[in-house]
Amino acid sequence: MLRRLTATSSTWATVPLRLGLGISFIGHGAQKVAGSFNGPGLSKFIAFPAPYAFMRPAWLWMAFAAFGELVGGALVLLGLLTRVGAFLIACVMITAIAGVHWPKFFAPEGMELAVGFLAIALALLITGGGQLSVDRFLGGRRRR
């Protein structure tokens, strides 16, 4: 199972995708978890209502979202279990698009940034970490 999660292509295209997505989500997650960069911090963030009524208790789902962003960003940045990190980010972005930003597309409250992040996460979910990833060094190479 671990071998399948770390299998990756030999492309270099994933390197800038991983760096951009990882740095962005470490920053977003740090705002929500630690209050960094003028963020709310975990206690305030988990007090926000969840976007869907079935998400109960809301504080638990909001904590999952905050840590999903932080941990997912770190995994993607390192290229360690890239598919797991990309999956965490994709889940948060799908929820943000459908439950928070819909139907507005453009900023300041729109979903265009979340759509872009989702697209990058899906690309990494398909290809894996690629070159210069911990996954590649762990031996999860896929023949291409």
PDB file of C-alpha atoms in Angstrom, residues 13 28 30 34-35 42 56 59 64 72 76 94-96 115 123 125 137 142:
ATOM      1  CA  ALA A  13       6.487  19.664 -13.887  1.00  0.00           C
ATOM      2  CA  HIS A  28      -3.315  29.111   5.105  1.00  0.00           C
ATOM      3  CA  ALA A  30      -0.761  28.215   9.881  1.00  0.00           C
ATOM      4  CA  ALA A  34      -1.459  28.893  14.976  1.00  0.00           C
ATOM      5  CA  GLY A  35      -2.880  32.343  14.270  1.00  0.00           C
ATOM      6  CA  LEU A  42      -7.468  27.394  16.115  1.00  0.00           C
ATOM      7  CA  ARG A  56     -21.659  17.933  13.345  1.00  0.00           C
ATOM      8  CA  TRP A  59     -15.759  22.325  15.649  1.00  0.00           C
ATOM      9  CA  PHE A  64     -10.053  18.757  10.277  1.00  0.00           C
ATOM     10  CA  GLY A  72      -1.535  18.597   3.398  1.00  0.00           C
ATOM     11  CA  VAL A  76       2.898  18.315  -0.771  1.00  0.00           C
ATOM     12  CA  ILE A  94     -14.224  20.957  -2.790  1.00  0.00           C
ATOM     13  CA  THR A  95     -15.927  21.837   0.488  1.00  0.00           C
ATOM     14  CA  ALA A  96     -14.820  25.472   0.197  1.00  0.00           C
ATOM     15  CA  VAL A 115     -10.712  26.138  -8.214  1.00  0.00           C
ATOM     16  CA  ALA A 123      -2.841  16.996 -10.914  1.00  0.00           C
ATOM     17  CA  LEU A 125      -3.046  13.269  -6.991  1.00  0.00           C
ATOM     18  CA  PHE A 137      13.773   8.894  -3.011  1.00  0.00           C
ATOM     19  CA  ARG A 142       6.689   4.362 -11.724  1.00  0.00           C
TER      20      ARG A 142
END
